[in-house]
Coordinates of C-alpha atoms in Angstrom, one line a residue:
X152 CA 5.1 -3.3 -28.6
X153 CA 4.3 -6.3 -31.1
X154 CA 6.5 -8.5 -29.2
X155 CA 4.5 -7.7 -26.0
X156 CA 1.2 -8.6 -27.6
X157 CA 2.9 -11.9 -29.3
X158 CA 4.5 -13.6 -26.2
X159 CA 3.1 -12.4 -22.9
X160 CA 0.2 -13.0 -21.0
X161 CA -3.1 -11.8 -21.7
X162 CA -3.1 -10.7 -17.8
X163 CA -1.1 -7.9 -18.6
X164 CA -2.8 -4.7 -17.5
X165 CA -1.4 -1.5 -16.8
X166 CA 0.8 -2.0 -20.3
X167 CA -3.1 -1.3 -21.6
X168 CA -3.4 1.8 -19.7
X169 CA 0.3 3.2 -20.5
X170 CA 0.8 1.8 -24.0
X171 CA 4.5 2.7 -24.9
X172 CA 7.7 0.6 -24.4
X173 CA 9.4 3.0 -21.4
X174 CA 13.3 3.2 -21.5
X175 CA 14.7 4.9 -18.5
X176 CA 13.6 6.8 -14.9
X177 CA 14.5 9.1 -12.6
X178 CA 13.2 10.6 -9.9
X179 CA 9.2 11.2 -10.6
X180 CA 9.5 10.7 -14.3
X181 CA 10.0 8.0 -16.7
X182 CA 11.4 8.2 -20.2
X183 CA 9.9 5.7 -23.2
X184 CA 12.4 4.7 -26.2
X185 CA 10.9 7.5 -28.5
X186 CA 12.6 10.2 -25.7
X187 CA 9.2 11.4 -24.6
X188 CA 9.2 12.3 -20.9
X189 CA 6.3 11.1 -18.5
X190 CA 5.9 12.4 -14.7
X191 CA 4.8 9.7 -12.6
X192 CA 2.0 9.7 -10.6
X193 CA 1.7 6.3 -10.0
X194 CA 4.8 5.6 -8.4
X195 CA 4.6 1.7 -9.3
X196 CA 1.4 1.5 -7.2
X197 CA 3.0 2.9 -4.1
X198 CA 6.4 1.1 -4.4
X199 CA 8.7 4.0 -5.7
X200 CA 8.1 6.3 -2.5
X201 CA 11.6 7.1 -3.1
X202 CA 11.9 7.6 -7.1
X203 CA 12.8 5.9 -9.4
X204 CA 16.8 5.1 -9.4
X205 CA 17.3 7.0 -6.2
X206 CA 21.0 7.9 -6.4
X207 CA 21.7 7.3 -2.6
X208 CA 20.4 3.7 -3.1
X209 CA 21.9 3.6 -6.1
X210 CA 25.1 4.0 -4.9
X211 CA 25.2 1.9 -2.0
X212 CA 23.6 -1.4 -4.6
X213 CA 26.5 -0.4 -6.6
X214 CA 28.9 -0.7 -3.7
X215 CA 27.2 -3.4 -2.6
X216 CA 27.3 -5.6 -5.6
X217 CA 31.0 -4.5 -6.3
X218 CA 32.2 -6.2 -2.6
X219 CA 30.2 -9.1 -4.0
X220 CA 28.0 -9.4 -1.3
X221 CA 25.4 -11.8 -0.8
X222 CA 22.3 -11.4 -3.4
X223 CA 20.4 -14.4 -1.7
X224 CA 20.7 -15.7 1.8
X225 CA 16.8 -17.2 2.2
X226 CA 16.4 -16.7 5.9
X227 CA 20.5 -16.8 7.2
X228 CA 22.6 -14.9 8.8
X229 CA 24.2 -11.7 6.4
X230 CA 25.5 -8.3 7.4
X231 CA 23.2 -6.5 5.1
X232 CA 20.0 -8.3 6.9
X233 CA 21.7 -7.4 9.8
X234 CA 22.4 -3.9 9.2
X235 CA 18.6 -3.5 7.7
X236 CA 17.1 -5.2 11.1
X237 CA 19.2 -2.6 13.5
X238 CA 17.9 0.4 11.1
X239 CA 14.7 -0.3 10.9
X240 CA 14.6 -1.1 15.3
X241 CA 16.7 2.0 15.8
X242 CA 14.7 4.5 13.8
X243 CA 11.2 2.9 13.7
X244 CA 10.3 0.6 16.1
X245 CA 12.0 1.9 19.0
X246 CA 11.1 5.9 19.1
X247 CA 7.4 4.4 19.3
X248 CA 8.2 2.2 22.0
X249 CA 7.7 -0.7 19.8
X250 CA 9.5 -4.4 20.4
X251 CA 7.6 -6.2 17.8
X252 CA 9.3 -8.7 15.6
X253 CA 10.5 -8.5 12.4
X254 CA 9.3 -11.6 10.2
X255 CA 10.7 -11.9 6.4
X256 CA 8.6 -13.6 4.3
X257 CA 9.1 -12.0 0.7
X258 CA 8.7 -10.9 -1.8
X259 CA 5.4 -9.4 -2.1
X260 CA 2.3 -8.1 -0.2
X261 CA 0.4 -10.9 -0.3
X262 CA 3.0 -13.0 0.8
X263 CA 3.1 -10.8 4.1
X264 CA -0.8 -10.9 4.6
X265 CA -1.1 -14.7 4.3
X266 CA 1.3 -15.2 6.9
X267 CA 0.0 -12.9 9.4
X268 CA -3.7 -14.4 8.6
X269 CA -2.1 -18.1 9.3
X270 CA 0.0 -16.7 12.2
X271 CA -3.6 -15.4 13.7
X272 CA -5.3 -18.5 13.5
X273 CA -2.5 -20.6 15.2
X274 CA -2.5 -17.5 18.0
X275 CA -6.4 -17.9 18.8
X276 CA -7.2 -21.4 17.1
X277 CA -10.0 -19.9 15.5
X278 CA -10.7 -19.8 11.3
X279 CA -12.9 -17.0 10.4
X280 CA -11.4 -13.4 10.2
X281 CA -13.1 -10.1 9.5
X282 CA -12.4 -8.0 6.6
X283 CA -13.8 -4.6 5.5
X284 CA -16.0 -3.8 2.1
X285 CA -13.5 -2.0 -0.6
X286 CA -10.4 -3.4 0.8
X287 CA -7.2 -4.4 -0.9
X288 CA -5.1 -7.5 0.5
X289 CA -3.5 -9.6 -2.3
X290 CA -3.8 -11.8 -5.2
X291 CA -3.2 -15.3 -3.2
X292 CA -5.9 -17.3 -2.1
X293 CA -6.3 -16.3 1.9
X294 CA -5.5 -12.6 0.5
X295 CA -8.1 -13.0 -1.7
X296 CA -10.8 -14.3 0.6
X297 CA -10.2 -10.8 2.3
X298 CA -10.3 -8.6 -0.4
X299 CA -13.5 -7.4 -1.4
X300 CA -13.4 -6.3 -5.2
X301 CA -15.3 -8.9 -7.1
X302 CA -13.4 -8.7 -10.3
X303 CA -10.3 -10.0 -8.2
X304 CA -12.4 -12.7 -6.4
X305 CA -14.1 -14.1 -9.7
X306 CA -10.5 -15.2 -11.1
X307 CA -10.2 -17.9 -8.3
X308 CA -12.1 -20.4 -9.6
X309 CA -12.8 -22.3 -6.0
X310 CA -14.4 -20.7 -2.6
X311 CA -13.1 -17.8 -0.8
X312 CA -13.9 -18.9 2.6
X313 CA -13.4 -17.8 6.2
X314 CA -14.0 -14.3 6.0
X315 CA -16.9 -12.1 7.5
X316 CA -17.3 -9.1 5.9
X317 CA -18.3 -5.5 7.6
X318 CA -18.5 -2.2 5.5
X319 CA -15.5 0.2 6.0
X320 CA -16.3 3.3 8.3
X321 CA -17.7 5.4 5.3
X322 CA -18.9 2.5 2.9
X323 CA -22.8 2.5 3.2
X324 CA -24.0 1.0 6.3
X325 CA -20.6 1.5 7.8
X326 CA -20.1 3.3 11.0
X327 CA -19.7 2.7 15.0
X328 CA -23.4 2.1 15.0
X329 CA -22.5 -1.0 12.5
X330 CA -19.7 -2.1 15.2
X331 CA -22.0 -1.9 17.4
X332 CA -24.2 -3.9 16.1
X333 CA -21.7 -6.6 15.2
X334 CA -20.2 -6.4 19.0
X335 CA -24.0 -7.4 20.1
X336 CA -24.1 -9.9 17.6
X337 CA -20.5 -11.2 18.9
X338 CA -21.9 -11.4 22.5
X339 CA -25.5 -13.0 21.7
X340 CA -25.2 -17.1 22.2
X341 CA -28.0 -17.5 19.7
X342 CA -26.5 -14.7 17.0
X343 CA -24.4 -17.4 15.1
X344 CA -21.4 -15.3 15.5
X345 CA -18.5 -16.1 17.0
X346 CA -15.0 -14.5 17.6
X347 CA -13.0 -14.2 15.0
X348 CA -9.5 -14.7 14.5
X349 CA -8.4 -11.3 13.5
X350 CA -9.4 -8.2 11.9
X351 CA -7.2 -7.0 9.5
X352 CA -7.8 -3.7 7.7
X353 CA -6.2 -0.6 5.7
X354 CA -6.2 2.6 7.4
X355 CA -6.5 4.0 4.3
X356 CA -8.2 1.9 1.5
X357 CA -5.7 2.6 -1.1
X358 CA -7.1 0.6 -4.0
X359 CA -10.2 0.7 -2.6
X360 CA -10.8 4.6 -3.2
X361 CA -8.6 6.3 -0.8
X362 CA -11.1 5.9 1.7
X363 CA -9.5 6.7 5.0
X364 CA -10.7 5.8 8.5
X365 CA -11.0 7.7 11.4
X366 CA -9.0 7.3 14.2
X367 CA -12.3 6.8 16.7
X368 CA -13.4 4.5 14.1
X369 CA -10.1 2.4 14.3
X370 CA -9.6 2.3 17.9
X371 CA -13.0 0.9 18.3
X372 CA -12.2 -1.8 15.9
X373 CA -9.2 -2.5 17.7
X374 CA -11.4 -2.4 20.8
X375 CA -13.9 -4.7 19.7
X376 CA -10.8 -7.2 18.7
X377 CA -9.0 -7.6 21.7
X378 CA -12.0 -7.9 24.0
X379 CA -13.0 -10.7 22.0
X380 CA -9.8 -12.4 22.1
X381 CA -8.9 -11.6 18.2
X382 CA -5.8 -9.9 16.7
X383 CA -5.8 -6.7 14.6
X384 CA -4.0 -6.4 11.7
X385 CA -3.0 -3.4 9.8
X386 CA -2.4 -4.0 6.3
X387 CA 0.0 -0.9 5.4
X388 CA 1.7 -2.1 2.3
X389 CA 0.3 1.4 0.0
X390 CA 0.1 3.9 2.9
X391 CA 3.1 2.9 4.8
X392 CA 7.0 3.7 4.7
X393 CA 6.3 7.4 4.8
X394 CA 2.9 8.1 2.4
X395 CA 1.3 9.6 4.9
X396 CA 3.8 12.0 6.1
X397 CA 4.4 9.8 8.8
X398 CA 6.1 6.3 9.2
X399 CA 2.4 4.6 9.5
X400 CA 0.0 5.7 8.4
X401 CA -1.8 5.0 12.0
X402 CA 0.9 6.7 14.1
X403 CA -0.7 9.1 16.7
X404 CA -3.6 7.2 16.6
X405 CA -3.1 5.4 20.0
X406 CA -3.5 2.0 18.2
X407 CA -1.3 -0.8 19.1
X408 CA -1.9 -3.6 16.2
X409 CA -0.9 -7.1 16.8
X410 CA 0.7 -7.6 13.5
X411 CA 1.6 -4.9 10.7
X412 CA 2.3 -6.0 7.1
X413 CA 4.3 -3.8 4.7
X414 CA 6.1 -4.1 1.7
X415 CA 6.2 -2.0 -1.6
X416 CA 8.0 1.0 -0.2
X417 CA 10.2 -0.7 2.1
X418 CA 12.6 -2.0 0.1
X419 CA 13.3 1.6 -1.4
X420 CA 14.7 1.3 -4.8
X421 CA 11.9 -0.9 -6.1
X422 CA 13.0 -4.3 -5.5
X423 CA 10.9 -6.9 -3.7
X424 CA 10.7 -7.3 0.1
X425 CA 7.9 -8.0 2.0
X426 CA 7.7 -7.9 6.5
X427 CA 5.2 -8.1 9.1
X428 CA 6.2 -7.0 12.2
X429 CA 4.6 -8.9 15.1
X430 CA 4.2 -8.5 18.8
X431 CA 6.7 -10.9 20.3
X432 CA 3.5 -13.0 22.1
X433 CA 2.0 -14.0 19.1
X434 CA 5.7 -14.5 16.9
X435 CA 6.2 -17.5 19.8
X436 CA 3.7 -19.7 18.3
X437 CA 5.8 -20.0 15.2
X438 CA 8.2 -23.0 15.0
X439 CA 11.3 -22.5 13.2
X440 CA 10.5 -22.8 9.5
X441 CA 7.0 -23.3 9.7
X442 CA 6.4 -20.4 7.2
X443 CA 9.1 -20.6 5.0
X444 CA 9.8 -18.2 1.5
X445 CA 12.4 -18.5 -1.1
X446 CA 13.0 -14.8 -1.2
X447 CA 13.5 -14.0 2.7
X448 CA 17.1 -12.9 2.2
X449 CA 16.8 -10.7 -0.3
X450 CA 20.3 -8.9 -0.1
X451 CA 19.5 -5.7 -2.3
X452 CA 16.6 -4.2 -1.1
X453 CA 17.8 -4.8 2.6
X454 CA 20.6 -2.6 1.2
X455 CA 18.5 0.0 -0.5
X456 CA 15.7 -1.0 2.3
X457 CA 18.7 0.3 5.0
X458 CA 19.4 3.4 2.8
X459 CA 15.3 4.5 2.7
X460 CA 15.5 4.2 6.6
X461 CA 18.0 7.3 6.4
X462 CA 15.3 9.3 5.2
X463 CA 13.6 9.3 8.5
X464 CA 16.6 10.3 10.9
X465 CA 15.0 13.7 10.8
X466 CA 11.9 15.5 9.9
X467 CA 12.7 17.1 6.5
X468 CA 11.1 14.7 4.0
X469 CA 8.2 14.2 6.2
X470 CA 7.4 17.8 6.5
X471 CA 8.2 17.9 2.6
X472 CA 5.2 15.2 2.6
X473 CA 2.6 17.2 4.6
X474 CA 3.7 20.4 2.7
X475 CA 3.0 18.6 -0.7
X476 CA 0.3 16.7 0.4
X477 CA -1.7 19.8 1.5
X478 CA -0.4 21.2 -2.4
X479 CA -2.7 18.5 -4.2
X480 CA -5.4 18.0 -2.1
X481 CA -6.2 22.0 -2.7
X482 CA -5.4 21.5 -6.5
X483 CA -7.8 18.8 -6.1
X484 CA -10.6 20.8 -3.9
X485 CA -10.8 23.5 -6.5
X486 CA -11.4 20.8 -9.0
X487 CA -14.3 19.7 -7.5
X488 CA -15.7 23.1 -6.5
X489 CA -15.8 23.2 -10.2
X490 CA -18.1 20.5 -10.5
X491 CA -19.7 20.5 -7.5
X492 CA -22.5 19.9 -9.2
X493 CA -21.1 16.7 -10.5
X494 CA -20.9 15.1 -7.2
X495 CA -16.9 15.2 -7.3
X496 CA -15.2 14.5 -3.9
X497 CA -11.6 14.4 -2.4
X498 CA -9.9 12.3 -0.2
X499 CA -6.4 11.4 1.3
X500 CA -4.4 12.1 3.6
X501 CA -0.5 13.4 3.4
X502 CA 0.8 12.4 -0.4
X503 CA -1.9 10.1 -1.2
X504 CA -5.0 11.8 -2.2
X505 CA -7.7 11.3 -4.7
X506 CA -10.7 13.4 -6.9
X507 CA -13.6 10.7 -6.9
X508 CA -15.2 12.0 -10.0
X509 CA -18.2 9.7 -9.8
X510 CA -18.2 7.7 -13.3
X511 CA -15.8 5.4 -13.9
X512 CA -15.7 5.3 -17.7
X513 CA -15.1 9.5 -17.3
X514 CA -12.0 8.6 -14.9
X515 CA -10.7 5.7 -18.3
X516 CA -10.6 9.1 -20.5
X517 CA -9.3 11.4 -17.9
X518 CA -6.4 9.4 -17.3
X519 CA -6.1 8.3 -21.0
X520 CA -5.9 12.2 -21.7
X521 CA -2.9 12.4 -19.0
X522 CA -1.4 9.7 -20.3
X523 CA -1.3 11.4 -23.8
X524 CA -0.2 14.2 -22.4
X525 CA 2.8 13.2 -20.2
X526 CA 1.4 11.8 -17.2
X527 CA 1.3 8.6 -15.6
X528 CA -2.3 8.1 -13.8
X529 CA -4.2 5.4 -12.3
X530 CA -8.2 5.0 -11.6
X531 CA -9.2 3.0 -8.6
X532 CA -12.2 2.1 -6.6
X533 CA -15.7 0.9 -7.5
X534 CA -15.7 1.0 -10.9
X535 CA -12.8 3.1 -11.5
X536 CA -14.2 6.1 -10.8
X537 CA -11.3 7.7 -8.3
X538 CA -8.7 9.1 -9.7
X539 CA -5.5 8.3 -7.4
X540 CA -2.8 10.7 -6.9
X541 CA 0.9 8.7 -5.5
X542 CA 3.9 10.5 -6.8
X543 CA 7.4 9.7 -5.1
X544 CA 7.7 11.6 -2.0
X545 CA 10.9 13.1 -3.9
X546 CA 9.4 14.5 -6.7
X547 CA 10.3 18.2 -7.5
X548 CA 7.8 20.9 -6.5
X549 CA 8.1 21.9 -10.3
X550 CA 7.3 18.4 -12.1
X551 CA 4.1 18.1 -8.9
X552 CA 2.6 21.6 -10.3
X553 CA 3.3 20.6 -13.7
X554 CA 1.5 16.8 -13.3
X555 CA -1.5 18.4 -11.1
X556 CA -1.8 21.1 -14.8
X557 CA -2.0 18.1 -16.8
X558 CA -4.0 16.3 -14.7
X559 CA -6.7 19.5 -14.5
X560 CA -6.5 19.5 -18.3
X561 CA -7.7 15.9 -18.9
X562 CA -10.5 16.7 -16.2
X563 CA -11.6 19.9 -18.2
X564 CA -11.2 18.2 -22.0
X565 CA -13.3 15.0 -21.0
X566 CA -16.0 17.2 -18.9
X567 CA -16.2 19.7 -21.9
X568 CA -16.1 16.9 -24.4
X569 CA -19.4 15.4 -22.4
X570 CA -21.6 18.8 -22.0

């Protein structure tokens, strides 16, 4: 790893929680150059929903690269754009009875959350947007104005401006009575408060804890938007493209967002794309390459982005989600009947679910013991103190049982190890 430490960044930062040089993957488990096996339960943050080196994408990239078809296209015509954009209508957009527009911006999240912020403010000519305590939207600077961790924010080095913040549904002081109270404010003349431009939001907070909202919590923040003339949008970059056991993670919700980023998962074997979709009212006040991105036409993962979509023609990995969902969150429940005394809580929904185990330095060793042991871990939330839980949605019942042992291990050595 010397070579790491000699010429890369000091930035680097999961390399210091999974400290070996990894070779090879497959599936929910990744290999380093000394042959030792690790199961993944990090899933590259949410991007590997699919495994790593899934074999149908694999193929069809091979096949794909073998006709020598076209890599990078920024935002022209190609057949495999095309063949992405009908897939995605045909399965998604139309079984909901959505006609929203597809907008490329790539690569990344943050990419897709700055345009749908700048895409809001043309819409309603207004600056300011609301954003919730503990959420996650990117790295970039109008991303970052809207993401509340203050180790993020700090790095900026200049003012992250034109963003209220209101606490999540179950941060402290969160809650319809805080709506409430920011709806009077929104309607009082002398309050100070005026409309925003949108409200964007997670409906799960992924890196914020796993906190998830409740659907009468949601619809009355969608209320609250369009009365007042601003848009909502749904940031489902982690919990979209199937997490949840469902497409979105706000389907059946009644909710009808404005505009709805997602990336990690979409592009299915791991490479970068990044979309919002947007209802076709609000995608008019774009002129043509207002918003423009070098890697629009990213060729590969529309391929492998097409071949995910597949996975959705029927109920069986969906169901497989629920099924395994429901697995670790009562793997996890036992856990914290354990140390109910400890404060320990779970949370999640479908194949993201989390143990909060109160202190975050306890969560640093618990996952450092995984790690040792096979398993690929991250902490997240305030202070690290939630330990996340993201496999692929394809990983093998046996190498889910055999990660949630390790993972109940770790919890048991460092709890012991502190009595």
């Amino acid at each position: 790893m010397k070579i790491f430490e000699q010429w890369e960044s000091e930035i680097r930062g999961y390399c210091r929680s999974f400290p070996t040089v990894f070779k090879s993957a497959s599936n929910a488990r990744q290999t380093d150059e000394n042959g030792k096996s690790y199961i993944d339960f990090f899933a590259g943050a949410g991007v590997l929903n699919f495994g790593h080196n899934n074999e149908r994408m694999k193929r069809a990239l091979i096949e794909f690269i073998e006709a020598d078809g076209v890599a990078h296209s920024l935002d022209m015509y190609t057949t495999a754009k095309r063949d992405f954009i009908e897939k995605f209508a045909t399965t998604i957009l139309e079984p909901r009875g959505m006609n929203h527009k597809m907008q490329f911006m790539g690569p990344t999240g943050t990419n897709a959350v700055e345009a749908a912020l700048k895409l809001a403010r043309r819409v309603t000519k207004r600056q300011h947007v609301v954003a919730f305590s503990h959420g996650f939207h990117g790295m970039t600077l109008g991303s970052l104005a809207c993401t509340a961790n203050d180790y993020f924010r700090q790095a900026a080095g200049v003012p992250l401006d034109h963003v209220v913040r209101l606490p999540f549904e179950n941060a402290p002081g969160g809650g319809m009575e805080c709506l409430a109270e920011h709806e009077r404010a929104l309607k009082d003349p002398s309050s100070g408060i005026t409309p925003p431009a949108a409200y964007v939001l997670e409906v799960i907070q992924a890196e914020g804890g796993v906190n998830v909202a409740s659907k009468a919590w949601l619809k009355e923040v969608q209320r609250i938007a369009h009365e007042h003339g601003a848009l909502l949008i749904i940031d489902d970059i982690q919990v979209g493209c199937g997490r949840t056991g469902s497409y979105f993670s706000f389907d059946g919700m009644d909710l009808a967002p404005d505009i709805i980023c997602l990336a990690k998962g979409i592009g299915g074997f791991g490479t970068p794309l990044a979309m919002n979709l947007i209802k076709p009212e609000h995608d008019q006040h774009w002129s043509p390459g207002e918003h423009t991105g070098t890697f629009r036409g990213q060729g590969f993962s529309f391929v492998s982005g097409r071949e995910a979509l597949t996975y959705f023609d029927d109920d069986k990995l969906m169901l497989e989600v629920k099924k395994n969902g429901d697995l670790i969150a009562a793997h996890l429940d036992e856990l914290a009947k354990q140390y109910a005394g400890q404060g320990y809580a779970v949370r999640g929904k479908g194949m993201i679910q989390a143990l909060d185990v109160v202190d975050g330095s306890k969560a640093k060793e618990m996952a450092a013991h995984c790690f040792e042991n096979g398993l690929l871990l991250g902490p997240c939330g305030s202070g690290g103190r939630v330990l996340k839980v993201i496999p692929p949605l394809t990983i093998p019942e046996a190498d889910l049982k055999e990660g949630l042992k390790i993972l109940s291990e770790a919890i048991h050595s460092v709890m012991e190890a502190a009595a």
